[in-house]
Amino acid sequence: MTEEKKKGILTVVSGFSGAGKGTLMKALLADYDYDLSVSATTRAPRAREVDGREYFFLTRDAFESMINNGEFIEWAEFVGNYYGTPRAYVEEKLAAGRDVLLEIEVQGAMNIKKQFPDALLVFVTPPSAEELKRRLVNRGTETEEVIAKRLSRACEEAAWIEQYDILLVNDDLEECVRTLDTIIHDAIAGIPYEVSENQAMIAEIRSQLEKYRLGGNEL
Ligand code: 5GP
């Protein structure tokens, strides 16, 4: 009897800008055995970001030619820049049975959900909108104008949370890392997720984020 080779699981992690996804991903990779896809982007590198590690930093022309050549599984514009997931890495890793993580925004996540119906979609949020703002400001990497746009975008992204399988509150980093690893392993084992308390939390975050909404920034 031939045993079918295991294909890896694809996990999409989204969340408001400033929710701590980057830190969460780094900590998860340090402790557990996953492959994180490195995206391409046209935004400028932040201090300490390294080309090929956090992102492949591209010009708009280079990015657009990759779009035209079908080299992205998905891509989207986010607050004035392109972001995209290179196709080859994800397809090769999944075929080799590896569990792959994508850290992408909601339009990209919805696109992945269509192409990979078995993908696990996780939405990460800080415990409150105030905390989100505090983290964005303390990060010190964006101007006030960009922070305002990112908070407004967060308000729009909140409308998509129900499309995700799991809402993960990033309060304590270590606990969040352990929970995320458990969620992924449960999904691999076919164990259903507990979503009971999410509705109240989603409603609360949505109403808190409303005050940051700017006009004309629809998804
Ligand atoms: P940042 O500029 O803060 O690194 O990322 C901005 C947003 O773009 C974040 O929500 C991040 O998850 C998202 N992002 C990063 N890479 C990709 C990608 O390849 N595709 C999509 N659709 N979004 C991405």
XYZ file of C-alpha atoms and ligand atoms in Angstrom:
243
model
C 0.000 0.000 0.000
C 1.417 3.399 -0.910
C 0.983 6.061 1.721
C 0.108 9.498 0.398
C 2.766 12.044 1.239
C 1.642 14.593 3.853
C 1.141 18.078 2.470
C 1.954 20.946 4.815
C -0.683 23.240 6.318
C -0.845 26.897 5.333
C -1.548 29.318 8.190
C -2.390 32.941 7.487
C -1.810 35.427 10.298
C -3.371 38.862 9.904
C -3.993 41.622 12.369
C -3.988 45.352 12.803
C -0.768 47.153 12.044
C 0.893 47.430 15.461
C -0.776 44.286 16.837
C 2.651 42.733 17.324
C 2.430 40.182 14.494
C 6.070 40.566 13.494
C 7.287 39.913 17.045
C 4.842 37.040 17.390
C 6.071 35.424 14.165
C 9.722 35.751 15.193
C 9.037 34.209 18.586
C 6.997 31.374 17.056
C 9.789 30.552 14.600
C 12.399 30.624 17.355
C 10.486 28.052 19.433
C 8.755 25.884 16.841
C 9.341 24.339 13.430
C 7.553 26.418 10.781
C 8.557 28.135 7.551
C 7.628 31.803 7.276
C 7.178 33.176 3.770
C 9.126 36.408 3.215
C 6.936 38.899 1.347
C 7.941 41.493 -1.195
C 7.054 45.144 -0.630
C 7.591 48.584 -2.117
C 7.684 50.325 1.269
C 11.032 51.598 2.516
C 12.924 49.396 4.998
C 12.651 50.427 8.656
C 15.799 50.698 10.755
C 17.172 47.188 11.404
C 15.095 45.583 8.658
C 17.230 43.519 6.299
C 16.451 42.862 2.632
C 15.501 39.196 2.217
C 14.815 38.745 5.952
C 11.815 40.936 6.911
C 10.908 41.622 3.270
C 12.288 41.692 -0.239
C 12.337 45.450 -0.745
C 11.470 46.254 -4.358
C 10.823 49.274 -6.557
C 7.285 49.699 -7.881
C 8.512 48.731 -11.360
C 10.101 45.512 -10.128
C 6.988 44.672 -8.108
C 4.680 45.331 -11.062
C 6.740 43.137 -13.335
C 6.469 40.299 -10.782
C 2.678 40.825 -10.774
C 2.621 40.617 -14.566
C 4.709 37.445 -14.550
C 2.320 35.724 -12.130
C 5.036 35.441 -9.493
C 2.755 36.255 -6.552
C 0.165 33.954 -4.986
C -1.512 37.130 -3.799
C -0.668 40.789 -3.564
C -2.425 43.901 -2.247
C -1.955 47.627 -1.703
C -1.770 48.718 1.907
C -1.561 52.403 2.908
C 0.140 53.407 -0.351
C 2.490 50.466 -0.888
C 2.387 47.086 -2.580
C 2.832 43.879 -0.587
C 2.872 40.375 -2.082
C 3.580 36.718 -1.325
C 6.051 35.122 -3.739
C 4.490 31.966 -5.191
C 7.484 29.630 -5.565
C 8.496 29.446 -1.890
C 5.004 28.644 -0.614
C 4.248 26.032 -3.257
C 7.585 24.272 -2.833
C 7.418 24.172 0.968
C 3.824 22.920 1.097
C 4.588 20.234 -1.480
C 7.542 19.132 0.670
C 5.183 18.694 3.635
C 6.309 21.790 5.539
C 3.905 23.963 7.563
C 4.019 27.457 6.131
C 3.085 30.780 7.740
C 1.991 33.915 5.897
C 1.818 37.216 7.758
C -0.418 39.311 5.501
C -3.276 41.830 5.585
C -6.959 41.039 5.068
C -7.351 41.387 1.292
C -4.455 38.987 0.799
C -5.898 36.640 3.414
C -9.273 36.523 1.631
C -7.494 35.819 -1.636
C -5.568 32.928 -0.027
C -8.787 31.554 1.467
C -10.249 31.264 -2.043
C -7.198 29.505 -3.433
C -6.479 27.341 -0.377
C -9.811 26.512 1.295
C -8.001 24.392 3.895
C -5.779 27.254 5.041
C -6.095 28.233 8.709
C -6.828 31.943 9.153
C -5.825 33.632 12.416
C -6.510 37.279 13.272
C -4.294 38.861 15.934
C -5.445 41.817 17.982
C -4.022 43.690 20.945
C -6.338 43.766 23.981
C -7.721 47.242 23.126
C -7.627 50.001 20.516
C -5.771 52.247 22.979
C -3.078 49.608 23.322
C -2.881 49.356 19.523
C -2.288 53.095 19.235
C 0.254 53.027 22.054
C 2.220 50.257 20.310
C 2.190 52.063 16.964
C 3.388 55.303 18.554
C 6.025 53.604 20.741
C 7.410 51.691 17.777
C 8.559 55.103 16.543
C 8.938 53.925 12.941
C 6.062 55.829 11.323
C 5.072 59.469 11.024
C 1.926 60.742 12.757
C 0.164 60.821 9.400
C 0.992 57.186 8.626
C -0.059 56.132 12.137
C -3.421 57.851 11.612
C -3.851 56.054 8.280
C -2.904 52.702 9.780
C -5.394 53.172 12.632
C -8.094 54.095 10.142
C -7.205 51.050 8.113
C -7.452 48.942 11.295
C -11.002 50.203 11.675
C -11.831 48.915 8.182
C -9.999 45.640 8.692
C -12.078 44.975 11.806
C -15.061 44.362 9.506
C -13.351 41.193 8.240
C -12.595 39.443 11.521
C -15.511 36.993 11.210
C -13.953 35.636 8.022
C -11.110 34.245 10.135
C -11.108 30.927 11.963
C -9.557 32.303 15.149
C -9.283 35.632 16.951
C -6.076 35.647 18.976
C -5.525 38.329 21.615
C -1.879 39.318 21.863
C -1.600 40.405 25.463
C 1.204 38.251 26.824
C 3.669 37.340 24.053
C 4.817 33.972 25.412
C 1.278 32.805 25.996
C 0.249 34.018 22.559
C 3.085 32.052 20.914
C 2.104 28.861 22.740
C -1.559 29.343 21.882
C -0.810 29.914 18.209
C 1.320 26.774 18.033
C -1.468 24.770 19.717
C -4.090 26.176 17.342
C -2.017 25.177 14.298
C -1.372 21.682 15.661
C -5.055 21.246 16.491
C -5.925 22.255 12.928
C -3.461 19.707 11.566
C -5.043 17.051 13.798
C -8.557 18.124 12.725
C -9.584 19.311 16.216
C -12.243 22.068 15.961
C -11.548 25.467 17.483
C -13.294 27.150 20.403
C -14.736 30.452 19.209
C -17.195 31.128 22.013
C -16.061 34.429 23.510
C -15.076 36.120 20.287
C -18.255 38.000 19.445
C -18.229 40.324 22.442
C -14.530 41.032 21.987
C -14.946 41.784 18.264
C -17.810 44.188 18.953
C -15.793 45.966 21.657
C -12.712 46.412 19.460
C -14.823 47.631 16.549
C -16.514 50.277 18.612
C -13.202 51.420 20.122
C -11.596 51.678 16.669
C -14.419 53.797 15.203
C -12.888 56.994 16.564
C -9.829 56.512 14.362
C -11.771 56.238 11.107
C -10.677 58.716 8.402
C -12.685 59.298 5.216
C -11.732 57.822 1.822
C -9.536 54.916 2.864
C -11.833 52.010 2.009
C -10.333 48.572 1.414
P 4.216 46.604 7.501
O 4.453 47.756 6.578
O 3.743 47.066 8.857
O 5.390 45.665 7.563
O 3.016 45.738 6.882
C 1.790 46.342 6.574
C 0.752 45.278 6.369
O 1.061 44.513 5.197
C 0.646 44.287 7.505
O -0.725 44.099 7.810
C 1.244 43.022 6.930
O 0.653 41.867 7.501
C 0.840 43.154 5.482
N 1.656 42.316 4.571
C 2.947 41.973 4.685
N 3.311 41.183 3.673
C 2.208 41.000 2.900
C 1.943 40.251 1.705
O 2.784 39.564 1.147
N 0.688 40.322 1.208
C -0.300 41.059 1.791
N -1.503 41.038 1.222
N -0.085 41.765 2.916
C 1.154 41.736 3.472
